[in-house]
mmCIF file of C-alpha atoms in Angstrom:
data_model
loop_
_atom_site.group_PDB
_atom_site.id
_atom_site.type_symbol
_atom_site.label_atom_id
_atom_site.label_comp_id
_atom_site.label_asym_id
_atom_site.label_seq_id
_atom_site.Cartn_x
_atom_site.Cartn_y
_atom_site.Cartn_z
ATOM 1 C CA UNK P 1 -36.295 44.582 117.400
ATOM 2 C CA UNK P 2 -37.478 46.565 114.173
ATOM 3 C CA UNK P 3 -34.076 47.456 113.426
ATOM 4 C CA UNK P 4 -32.759 44.057 113.322
ATOM 5 C CA UNK P 5 -35.812 42.902 111.372
ATOM 6 C CA UNK P 6 -34.635 45.665 108.559
ATOM 7 C CA UNK P 7 -31.417 44.622 108.345
ATOM 8 C CA UNK P 8 -32.585 40.829 107.924
ATOM 9 C CA UNK P 9 -34.551 42.003 105.060
ATOM 10 C CA UNK P 10 -31.898 44.569 103.285
ATOM 11 C CA UNK P 11 -29.362 41.449 103.624
ATOM 12 C CA UNK P 12 -31.853 39.032 101.991
ATOM 13 C CA UNK P 13 -32.634 41.419 99.163
ATOM 14 C CA UNK P 14 -28.939 41.742 98.687
ATOM 15 C CA UNK P 15 -28.524 38.461 98.397
ATOM 16 C CA UNK P 16 -31.451 37.524 96.153
ATOM 17 C CA UNK P 17 -30.297 40.243 93.532
ATOM 18 C CA UNK P 18 -26.408 39.045 93.373
ATOM 19 C CA UNK P 19 -27.958 35.780 92.779
ATOM 20 C CA UNK P 20 -31.071 36.454 90.697
ATOM 21 C CA UNK P 21 -28.911 38.973 88.197
ATOM 22 C CA UNK P 22 -25.409 36.760 88.023
ATOM 23 C CA UNK P 23 -24.801 39.106 84.823
ATOM 24 C CA UNK P 24 -24.336 41.785 86.909
ATOM 25 C CA UNK P 25 -21.005 40.209 88.560
ATOM 26 C CA UNK P 26 -17.610 41.483 87.834
ATOM 27 C CA UNK P 27 -16.926 38.528 85.276
ATOM 28 C CA UNK P 28 -12.984 38.259 85.060
ATOM 29 C CA UNK P 29 -10.755 39.328 82.394
ATOM 30 C CA UNK P 30 -7.758 37.684 81.062
ATOM 31 C CA UNK P 31 -4.802 39.911 79.462
ATOM 32 C CA UNK P 32 -2.543 38.477 77.824
ATOM 33 C CA UNK P 33 0.388 39.015 75.289
ATOM 34 C CA UNK P 34 1.625 37.891 72.068
ATOM 35 C CA UNK P 35 4.437 37.772 69.872
ATOM 36 C CA UNK P 36 4.686 37.509 66.376
ATOM 37 C CA UNK P 37 7.702 36.562 64.537
ATOM 38 C CA UNK P 38 6.393 39.209 61.774
ATOM 39 C CA UNK P 39 6.982 42.813 60.891
ATOM 40 C CA UNK P 40 3.908 44.920 60.990
ATOM 41 C CA UNK P 41 5.200 46.204 57.660
ATOM 42 C CA UNK P 42 3.433 43.160 56.315
ATOM 43 C CA UNK P 43 0.417 44.100 54.698
ATOM 44 C CA UNK P 44 -1.702 40.936 55.695
ATOM 45 C CA UNK P 45 -0.639 41.364 59.576
ATOM 46 C CA UNK P 46 -3.717 43.823 59.185
ATOM 47 C CA UNK P 47 -5.486 40.763 59.646
ATOM 48 C CA UNK P 48 -4.496 39.878 63.126
ATOM 49 C CA UNK P 49 -4.637 43.480 64.543
ATOM 50 C CA UNK P 50 -8.253 43.657 63.597
ATOM 51 C CA UNK P 51 -8.693 40.638 64.894
ATOM 52 C CA UNK P 52 -7.225 40.954 68.102
ATOM 53 C CA UNK P 53 -8.064 44.489 68.730
ATOM 54 C CA UNK P 54 -11.628 44.699 67.605
ATOM 55 C CA UNK P 55 -13.068 41.033 66.476
ATOM 56 C CA UNK P 56 -12.108 39.060 70.042
ATOM 57 C CA UNK P 57 -12.663 41.620 72.356
ATOM 58 C CA UNK P 58 -16.778 41.613 70.306
ATOM 59 C CA UNK P 59 -16.702 38.040 70.787
ATOM 60 C CA UNK P 60 -15.820 38.048 74.328
ATOM 61 C CA UNK P 61 -17.834 40.776 75.303
ATOM 62 C CA UNK P 62 -13.752 42.226 76.117
ATOM 63 C CA UNK P 63 -13.410 39.428 78.816
ATOM 64 C CA UNK P 64 -10.291 38.402 76.681
ATOM 65 C CA UNK P 65 -7.629 41.190 76.082
ATOM 66 C CA UNK P 66 -4.722 40.065 73.800
ATOM 67 C CA UNK P 67 -1.727 42.613 73.090
ATOM 68 C CA UNK P 68 0.431 41.713 69.841
ATOM 69 C CA UNK P 69 3.795 42.711 69.375
ATOM 70 C CA UNK P 70 6.283 41.924 66.559
ATOM 71 C CA UNK P 71 9.101 40.061 66.422
ATOM 72 C CA UNK P 72 11.674 41.003 68.854
ATOM 73 C CA UNK P 73 9.878 43.318 70.691
ATOM 74 C CA UNK P 74 9.359 41.523 73.698
ATOM 75 C CA UNK P 75 11.741 37.982 73.130
ATOM 76 C CA UNK P 76 13.594 37.008 70.189
ATOM 77 C CA UNK P 77 12.195 34.866 67.726
ATOM 78 C CA UNK P 78 14.087 31.490 68.593
ATOM 79 C CA UNK P 79 13.018 32.035 72.308
ATOM 80 C CA UNK P 80 9.252 32.430 71.648
ATOM 81 C CA UNK P 81 8.383 28.359 72.434
ATOM 82 C CA UNK P 82 10.455 28.881 75.739
ATOM 83 C CA UNK P 83 8.908 32.279 76.585
ATOM 84 C CA UNK P 84 5.201 30.868 76.078
ATOM 85 C CA UNK P 85 6.380 27.586 78.219
ATOM 86 C CA UNK P 86 7.488 29.518 81.110
ATOM 87 C CA UNK P 87 4.630 32.549 80.676
ATOM 88 C CA UNK P 88 6.793 35.742 79.411
ATOM 89 C CA UNK P 89 4.318 35.627 76.811
ATOM 90 C CA UNK P 90 1.189 33.749 76.781
ATOM 91 C CA UNK P 91 0.872 33.017 72.854
ATOM 92 C CA UNK P 92 3.411 32.853 70.269
ATOM 93 C CA UNK P 93 2.867 33.241 66.313
ATOM 94 C CA UNK P 94 6.067 32.000 64.454
ATOM 95 C CA UNK P 95 6.615 29.458 61.482
ATOM 96 C CA UNK P 96 6.454 26.067 62.852
ATOM 97 C CA UNK P 97 9.947 25.517 61.695
ATOM 98 C CA UNK P 98 11.239 27.580 64.601
ATOM 99 C CA UNK P 99 10.310 24.822 66.909
ATOM 100 C CA UNK P 100 11.785 21.660 64.497
ATOM 101 C CA UNK P 101 15.430 21.312 67.154
ATOM 102 C CA UNK P 102 12.832 20.482 70.544
ATOM 103 C CA UNK P 103 9.680 19.452 68.506
ATOM 104 C CA UNK P 104 10.914 17.172 65.018
ATOM 105 C CA UNK P 105 7.827 16.988 63.731
ATOM 106 C CA UNK P 106 7.763 20.802 63.727
ATOM 107 C CA UNK P 107 9.261 20.397 60.479
ATOM 108 C CA UNK P 108 7.001 18.135 59.040
ATOM 109 C CA UNK P 109 4.190 20.644 60.131
ATOM 110 C CA UNK P 110 6.034 23.645 58.685
ATOM 111 C CA UNK P 111 6.103 22.146 54.946
ATOM 112 C CA UNK P 112 7.747 19.281 52.922
ATOM 113 C CA UNK P 113 9.029 19.942 49.920
ATOM 114 C CA UNK P 114 6.201 19.103 46.790
ATOM 115 C CA UNK P 115 3.807 18.243 49.748
ATOM 116 C CA UNK P 116 0.124 19.245 50.211
ATOM 117 C CA UNK P 117 -0.199 21.313 47.137
ATOM 118 C CA UNK P 118 -3.093 24.419 48.387
ATOM 119 C CA UNK P 119 -3.968 25.833 51.622
ATOM 120 C CA UNK P 120 -7.533 24.462 52.038
ATOM 121 C CA UNK P 121 -6.397 21.347 51.010
ATOM 122 C CA UNK P 122 -3.630 21.820 54.045
ATOM 123 C CA UNK P 123 -6.592 23.021 56.074
ATOM 124 C CA UNK P 124 -8.834 20.084 55.553
ATOM 125 C CA UNK P 125 -5.627 17.915 56.447
ATOM 126 C CA UNK P 126 -5.440 19.974 59.906
ATOM 127 C CA UNK P 127 -9.633 19.815 60.350
ATOM 128 C CA UNK P 128 -11.128 17.975 58.431
ATOM 129 C CA UNK P 129 -14.028 16.103 59.841
ATOM 130 C CA UNK P 130 -14.260 12.525 58.160
ATOM 131 C CA UNK P 131 -17.032 12.619 55.345
ATOM 132 C CA UNK P 132 -19.044 9.509 55.127
ATOM 133 C CA UNK P 133 -18.602 7.835 51.722
ATOM 134 C CA UNK P 134 -16.175 10.345 50.708
ATOM 135 C CA UNK P 135 -12.912 11.455 52.372
ATOM 136 C CA UNK P 136 -11.346 13.220 55.040
ATOM 137 C CA UNK P 137 -10.919 12.507 58.936
ATOM 138 C CA UNK P 138 -6.785 13.102 58.879
ATOM 139 C CA UNK P 139 -7.371 15.594 61.967
ATOM 140 C CA UNK P 140 -3.299 15.741 62.085
ATOM 141 C CA UNK P 141 -3.798 18.722 64.119
ATOM 142 C CA UNK P 142 -4.295 16.151 67.338
ATOM 143 C CA UNK P 143 -1.103 14.449 66.487
ATOM 144 C CA UNK P 144 0.794 17.707 66.574
ATOM 145 C CA UNK P 145 -1.041 18.856 69.675
ATOM 146 C CA UNK P 146 0.243 15.590 71.506
ATOM 147 C CA UNK P 147 3.464 16.468 70.887
ATOM 148 C CA UNK P 148 3.336 20.440 71.645
ATOM 149 C CA UNK P 149 2.134 19.784 74.622
ATOM 150 C CA UNK P 150 4.977 17.489 76.213
ATOM 151 C CA UNK P 151 6.875 20.993 75.978
ATOM 152 C CA UNK P 152 3.955 22.432 77.866
ATOM 153 C CA UNK P 153 2.231 24.799 75.301
ATOM 154 C CA UNK P 154 -0.777 24.197 73.598
ATOM 155 C CA UNK P 155 -1.126 24.260 69.770
ATOM 156 C CA UNK P 156 -4.302 26.695 69.301
ATOM 157 C CA UNK P 157 -3.767 26.457 65.664
ATOM 158 C CA UNK P 158 -1.863 25.435 62.538
ATOM 159 C CA UNK P 159 -2.321 24.982 58.507
ATOM 160 C CA UNK P 160 -4.413 28.306 58.436
ATOM 161 C CA UNK P 161 -1.508 30.937 57.823
ATOM 162 C CA UNK P 162 0.048 29.747 54.974
ATOM 163 C CA UNK P 163 2.283 30.411 52.078
ATOM 164 C CA UNK P 164 4.405 28.978 48.976
ATOM 165 C CA UNK P 165 7.777 28.838 49.704
ATOM 166 C CA UNK P 166 10.043 30.144 46.514
ATOM 167 C CA UNK P 167 13.641 30.863 45.726
ATOM 168 C CA UNK P 168 14.675 33.599 43.490
ATOM 169 C CA UNK P 169 18.443 33.583 41.914
ATOM 170 C CA UNK P 170 20.794 36.403 40.691
ATOM 171 C CA UNK P 171 21.798 33.651 37.348
ATOM 172 C CA UNK P 172 18.959 31.862 35.511
ATOM 173 C CA UNK P 173 18.722 28.282 36.786
ATOM 174 C CA UNK P 174 17.711 26.106 33.625
ATOM 175 C CA UNK P 175 18.640 23.127 35.076
ATOM 176 C CA UNK P 176 19.188 21.345 38.569
ATOM 177 C CA UNK P 177 22.831 21.358 37.793
ATOM 178 C CA UNK P 178 23.270 25.271 37.605
ATOM 179 C CA UNK P 179 22.582 25.040 41.416
ATOM 180 C CA UNK P 180 25.720 23.890 42.093
ATOM 181 C CA UNK P 181 28.094 26.022 44.232
ATOM 182 C CA UNK P 182 25.394 28.329 44.798
ATOM 183 C CA UNK P 183 25.462 30.044 48.273
ATOM 184 C CA UNK P 184 20.918 30.098 48.739
ATOM 185 C CA UNK P 185 19.701 31.885 52.055
ATOM 186 C CA UNK P 186 16.999 28.911 53.031
ATOM 187 C CA UNK P 187 15.599 27.462 56.258
ATOM 188 C CA UNK P 188 13.932 24.508 56.895
ATOM 189 C CA UNK P 189 13.818 21.572 54.201
ATOM 190 C CA UNK P 190 14.153 24.471 52.206
ATOM 191 C CA UNK P 191 17.487 24.608 52.784
ATOM 192 C CA UNK P 192 18.109 20.616 52.645
ATOM 193 C CA UNK P 193 16.736 20.666 48.938
ATOM 194 C CA UNK P 194 18.714 22.978 47.803
ATOM 195 C CA UNK P 195 21.800 21.180 49.391
ATOM 196 C CA UNK P 196 20.730 17.797 47.197
ATOM 197 C CA UNK P 197 21.930 20.058 44.224
ATOM 198 C CA UNK P 198 25.392 20.774 45.427
ATOM 199 C CA UNK P 199 24.056 24.040 46.434
ATOM 200 C CA UNK P 200 25.482 25.850 49.877
ATOM 201 C CA UNK P 201 21.980 26.577 51.833
ATOM 202 C CA UNK P 202 22.564 29.129 54.842
ATOM 203 C CA UNK P 203 20.487 31.219 57.521
ATOM 204 C CA UNK P 204 21.215 34.742 57.680
ATOM 205 C CA UNK P 205 18.815 37.137 58.980
ATOM 206 C CA UNK P 206 16.418 39.161 56.685
ATOM 207 C CA UNK P 207 17.686 42.500 57.180
ATOM 208 C CA UNK P 208 21.085 41.240 55.863
ATOM 209 C CA UNK P 209 19.477 39.885 53.011
ATOM 210 C CA UNK P 210 19.432 42.555 50.339
ATOM 211 C CA UNK P 211 22.567 43.641 50.865
ATOM 212 C CA UNK P 212 23.792 40.326 51.147
ATOM 213 C CA UNK P 213 22.298 39.728 47.420
ATOM 214 C CA UNK P 214 23.443 43.201 45.939
ATOM 215 C CA UNK P 215 26.960 42.363 46.655
ATOM 216 C CA UNK P 216 27.150 38.565 45.679
ATOM 217 C CA UNK P 217 27.570 37.757 49.233
ATOM 218 C CA UNK P 218 24.587 35.064 48.194
ATOM 219 C CA UNK P 219 23.511 33.839 44.796
ATOM 220 C CA UNK P 220 19.756 32.827 45.914
ATOM 221 C CA UNK P 221 17.205 32.992 48.686
ATOM 222 C CA UNK P 222 14.240 31.566 49.379
ATOM 223 C CA UNK P 223 11.446 33.912 51.628
ATOM 224 C CA UNK P 224 8.275 32.891 51.281
ATOM 225 C CA UNK P 225 5.777 33.314 48.627
ATOM 226 C CA UNK P 226 5.936 35.542 45.302
ATOM 227 C CA UNK P 227 4.393 39.025 47.142
ATOM 228 C CA UNK P 228 6.872 38.273 50.103
ATOM 229 C CA UNK P 229 9.688 38.193 47.734
ATOM 230 C CA UNK P 230 8.271 41.052 45.994
ATOM 231 C CA UNK P 231 7.681 43.259 49.171
ATOM 232 C CA UNK P 232 10.973 43.460 50.184
ATOM 233 C CA UNK P 233 12.238 44.455 46.543
ATOM 234 C CA UNK P 234 14.646 41.200 45.741
ATOM 235 C CA UNK P 235 13.569 41.624 42.342
ATOM 236 C CA UNK P 236 15.905 44.214 42.079
ATOM 237 C CA UNK P 237 18.546 42.492 43.030
ATOM 238 C CA UNK P 238 17.629 38.604 41.815
ATOM 239 C CA UNK P 239 16.427 38.683 38.285
ATOM 240 C CA UNK P 240 15.201 34.710 38.317
ATOM 241 C CA UNK P 241 12.180 33.154 39.932
ATOM 242 C CA UNK P 242 12.702 28.899 39.984
ATOM 243 C CA UNK P 243 9.208 27.619 39.371
ATOM 244 C CA UNK P 244 7.087 25.654 40.916
ATOM 245 C CA UNK P 245 7.349 26.270 44.212
ATOM 246 C CA UNK P 246 9.672 23.817 45.924
ATOM 247 C CA UNK P 247 7.251 24.237 48.788
ATOM 248 C CA UNK P 248 3.970 24.612 47.826
ATOM 249 C CA UNK P 249 2.740 24.974 51.188
ATOM 250 C CA UNK P 250 4.826 26.459 54.312
ATOM 251 C CA UNK P 251 3.034 27.280 57.670
ATOM 252 C CA UNK P 252 3.250 29.443 60.832
ATOM 253 C CA UNK P 253 1.121 28.528 64.135
ATOM 254 C CA UNK P 254 -0.072 29.733 67.424
ATOM 255 C CA UNK P 255 1.144 28.569 70.707
ATOM 256 C CA UNK P 256 -0.077 29.233 74.105
ATOM 257 C CA UNK P 257 0.987 28.557 77.479
ATOM 258 C CA UNK P 258 -0.544 25.580 79.164
ATOM 259 C CA UNK P 259 -1.836 27.021 81.917
ATOM 260 C CA UNK P 260 -2.919 29.805 80.771
ATOM 261 C CA UNK P 261 -5.094 28.151 78.260
ATOM 262 C CA UNK P 262 -6.521 25.893 80.872
ATOM 263 C CA UNK P 263 -7.638 28.792 82.878
ATOM 264 C CA UNK P 264 -9.824 30.362 80.658
ATOM 265 C CA UNK P 265 -13.688 29.145 80.284
ATOM 266 C CA UNK P 266 -14.419 26.933 77.663
ATOM 267 C CA UNK P 267 -16.624 29.879 75.740
ATOM 268 C CA UNK P 268 -13.526 31.753 75.274
ATOM 269 C CA UNK P 269 -10.828 28.992 74.332
ATOM 270 C CA UNK P 270 -13.905 28.506 71.198
ATOM 271 C CA UNK P 271 -14.159 32.466 70.906
ATOM 272 C CA UNK P 272 -10.237 32.374 70.913
ATOM 273 C CA UNK P 273 -9.028 29.731 68.538
ATOM 274 C CA UNK P 274 -12.039 30.545 65.905
ATOM 275 C CA UNK P 275 -10.873 33.969 66.197
ATOM 276 C CA UNK P 276 -7.498 33.142 65.523
ATOM 277 C CA UNK P 277 -8.452 30.755 62.592
ATOM 278 C CA UNK P 278 -10.332 33.513 60.992
ATOM 279 C CA UNK P 279 -7.274 35.927 60.692
ATOM 280 C CA UNK P 280 -4.991 32.731 59.901
ATOM 281 C CA UNK P 281 -7.644 32.180 56.828
ATOM 282 C CA UNK P 282 -7.886 35.788 55.936
ATOM 283 C CA UNK P 283 -4.161 36.837 55.970
ATOM 284 C CA UNK P 284 -3.417 33.491 53.682
ATOM 285 C CA UNK P 285 -6.220 33.854 51.150
ATOM 286 C CA UNK P 286 -6.271 37.927 50.548
ATOM 287 C CA UNK P 287 -2.380 38.319 50.915
ATOM 288 C CA UNK P 288 -0.436 34.826 50.698
ATOM 289 C CA UNK P 289 -2.372 32.908 48.015
ATOM 290 C CA UNK P 290 -3.858 35.457 45.972
ATOM 291 C CA UNK P 291 -0.839 37.895 46.092
ATOM 292 C CA UNK P 292 1.003 35.038 44.952
ATOM 293 C CA UNK P 293 -0.087 35.555 40.748
ATOM 294 C CA UNK P 294 -0.319 39.372 41.744
ATOM 295 C CA UNK P 295 3.312 39.501 43.278
ATOM 296 C CA UNK P 296 4.814 37.106 39.718
ATOM 297 C CA UNK P 297 3.447 39.478 37.734
ATOM 298 C CA UNK P 298 5.205 42.696 39.724
ATOM 299 C CA UNK P 299 8.369 41.203 39.160
ATOM 300 C CA UNK P 300 8.289 40.086 35.672
ATOM 301 C CA UNK P 301 7.279 43.274 34.478
ATOM 302 C CA UNK P 302 10.303 44.470 36.639
ATOM 303 C CA UNK P 303 12.613 42.020 34.333
ATOM 304 C CA UNK P 304 12.363 38.983 36.569
ATOM 305 C CA UNK P 305 12.503 35.789 34.544
ATOM 306 C CA UNK P 306 10.304 32.492 35.293
ATOM 307 C CA UNK P 307 13.095 29.812 35.254
ATOM 308 C CA UNK P 308 10.084 27.007 35.230
ATOM 309 C CA UNK P 309 11.495 23.081 36.085
ATOM 310 C CA UNK P 310 10.062 20.634 33.693
ATOM 311 C CA UNK P 311 9.966 17.143 32.584
ATOM 312 C CA UNK P 312 13.097 15.368 34.191
ATOM 313 C CA UNK P 313 14.303 18.002 35.867
ATOM 314 C CA UNK P 314 10.738 18.126 37.501
ATOM 315 C CA UNK P 315 10.781 14.534 38.287
ATOM 316 C CA UNK P 316 14.362 14.890 39.592
ATOM 317 C CA UNK P 317 13.208 17.651 42.038
ATOM 318 C CA UNK P 318 10.450 15.658 43.228
ATOM 319 C CA UNK P 319 12.610 12.504 43.832
ATOM 320 C CA UNK P 320 15.003 14.953 46.143
ATOM 321 C CA UNK P 321 12.079 16.353 47.904
ATOM 322 C CA UNK P 322 10.532 12.122 48.720
ATOM 323 C CA UNK P 323 14.324 11.130 50.148
ATOM 324 C CA UNK P 324 13.732 14.069 52.413
ATOM 325 C CA UNK P 325 10.736 13.085 53.617
ATOM 326 C CA UNK P 326 12.050 9.602 54.114
ATOM 327 C CA UNK P 327 14.926 11.476 56.101
ATOM 328 C CA UNK P 328 12.306 13.409 58.453
ATOM 329 C CA UNK P 329 10.554 10.322 59.512
ATOM 330 C CA UNK P 330 13.252 8.778 61.011
ATOM 331 C CA UNK P 331 13.979 12.310 63.801
ATOM 332 C CA UNK P 332 10.837 10.922 65.519
ATOM 333 C CA UNK P 333 7.586 8.515 65.529
ATOM 334 C CA UNK P 334 5.397 11.542 65.723
ATOM 335 C CA UNK P 335 7.459 12.545 62.575
ATOM 336 C CA UNK P 336 7.061 8.947 60.759
ATOM 337 C CA UNK P 337 3.351 8.966 61.592
ATOM 338 C CA UNK P 338 2.851 12.465 60.604
ATOM 339 C CA UNK P 339 4.676 12.115 56.966
ATOM 340 C CA UNK P 340 2.625 8.471 56.273
ATOM 341 C CA UNK P 341 -0.556 10.738 57.182
ATOM 342 C CA UNK P 342 0.921 13.238 54.111
ATOM 343 C CA UNK P 343 1.672 10.306 51.784
ATOM 344 C CA UNK P 344 -1.986 8.803 52.784
ATOM 345 C CA UNK P 345 -3.571 12.280 51.783
ATOM 346 C CA UNK P 346 -1.607 12.893 48.982
ATOM 347 C CA UNK P 347 -3.005 9.568 47.416
ATOM 348 C CA UNK P 348 -6.301 10.196 48.069
ATOM 349 C CA UNK P 349 -5.716 13.646 46.284
ATOM 350 C CA UNK P 350 -4.605 11.711 43.714
ATOM 351 C CA UNK P 351 -1.082 13.292 43.919
ATOM 352 C CA UNK P 352 1.123 10.180 44.657
ATOM 353 C CA UNK P 353 0.759 6.688 42.980
#
């Protein structure tokens, strides 16, 4: 009888202790894979590495562990959307134009020629709350999330990892007619813009671009910002930089498999979103945006000339861009809404009449 009573007491104590101290119970650890489309050679990616290896584990007490892979490590970059959707990888970091064939509004998300001007304005456009009697409340990310959801993925962040989109040429571009007949490596609406002036826009792998410029197979290139093009030494084979950047802002986004996202408890969702936002902003402000002026300075030292569009030439360049806006607006209802929201934002900021 005494043994039976002792057994009951021990069992009761065990139940009490397990309920009274829930923190002692093993909490589920989520282990995910993310593939970025960039190379580890890009210095600013150190902010993502630090975030995934140190910051996020600290924020989540080790409950969310994400291993980052580089472009092509697990899947081809064009396959990131499908791979995330199917759960081959839980997350993908890539330029949003990568998805425009399936999600038309992604082309507008990536950046409109002569569109929103600065990264802090884009961040406000995507996330900003309405400030009473001032401005705000566009929350463009909400519209985009609805479109990505249709593909079985959750749009975690966009508009925080961004950079200017510019052109470099082998020969001077003193007027827009000088673009005619030029074969130019470009992507997204940058390609469409170059074709407005008789250029031949082509997309070739990054690793082939330098040699193609060197041999004359290409006459020009768009490869993001000045610092990006300087880092891959395009200034050695293309001595003319077209100013201003045709796309003031291009951006990348981060997508998550919808089932994986829904499996996370709320606190981990908040931690993940905030950590990725911070990494993207760090990449933007410490490399891409500050680095734009630095990159231009280094290229000028290497003999690169700034070919600046001014006056009527600049107006013609902007007019061609606005025609592309209208073309994009016709691709889908979401594209039309996104273009109109962009116009509203730019009117509010005084960039459009």
